[in-house]
Amino acid sequence: KESPKAEKKETVVKKEVSVSTPSVKKMKLKLFFMIISSNGTVARKEVVREMKKSDSPLVDAIHAIIAGPDAAEEKNGCRTLISSGTKLIGASVKNGIATLNFSGEFEFNQYGIEGLRGQLQQIVYTATAFPTVEGVQFLVDGERKEYLGQEGVWIGTPLGRNSF
């Protein structure tokens, strides 16, 4: 009589390795663009955009409105009135005032005085959406100017939402 062979049991240990990609933290920023209606009236439009979280959300927000609306925002009539070529050179916040330093292109707006007012509104409303910012002091190429543009829109003191 054959003796039953001892069944050889094989134990396979499966080790699960989870490969996780570091999750990209997101933040929601309130950005303000402009809408120009068919009759020529200019109005502010608030949009909330989800962006990658960073250490400088105010700078990110200002860069975003300078760059202009994304495709979906543009489809909803949003546009930026900030002069093309404008660059944010520096930004700081102290005692509720954001000091924003823009390149010289900031002074010239193809839409004239209404365009200048619109670009100031976009920036002031976007910056003051942050709880630490109550007003914006504008600098152009590092200089504090009293007026923006040839027609002259006052920027000699910090501007807040009630400035418009």
PDB file of C-alpha atoms in Angstrom, residues 11 55 75 86 94 100 105 114 117 122 124 133 141 143 149 156 163-164:
ATOM      1  CA  THR A  11       2.686  29.716   1.672  1.00  0.00           C
ATOM      2  CA  ASP A  55       2.919  80.158   0.524  1.00  0.00           C
ATOM      3  CA  LYS A  75     -17.108  81.763 -21.937  1.00  0.00           C
ATOM      4  CA  THR A  86       1.964  94.090 -16.934  1.00  0.00           C
ATOM      5  CA  LYS A  94       1.594  95.158   6.413  1.00  0.00           C
ATOM      6  CA  LEU A 100       1.769  95.851  -4.931  1.00  0.00           C
ATOM      7  CA  GLU A 105       3.016  98.643 -18.591  1.00  0.00           C
ATOM      8  CA  GLU A 114     -12.486 103.260 -17.775  1.00  0.00           C
ATOM      9  CA  ARG A 117     -10.485 102.118 -13.217  1.00  0.00           C
ATOM     10  CA  GLN A 122      -9.901  93.988 -10.314  1.00  0.00           C
ATOM     11  CA  VAL A 124      -8.317  95.896  -5.172  1.00  0.00           C
ATOM     12  CA  VAL A 133      -5.965  93.013   3.306  1.00  0.00           C
ATOM     13  CA  ASP A 141       8.388 100.283 -11.110  1.00  0.00           C
ATOM     14  CA  GLU A 143       7.662 104.283  -7.267  1.00  0.00           C
ATOM     15  CA  GLY A 149      -2.285 107.083 -16.633  1.00  0.00           C
ATOM     16  CA  GLY A 156      -1.543 108.211  -4.205  1.00  0.00           C
ATOM     17  CA  SER A 163     -12.818 103.737  -3.527  1.00  0.00           C
ATOM     18  CA  PHE A 164     -14.975 102.662  -6.490  1.00  0.00           C
TER      19      PHE A 164
END
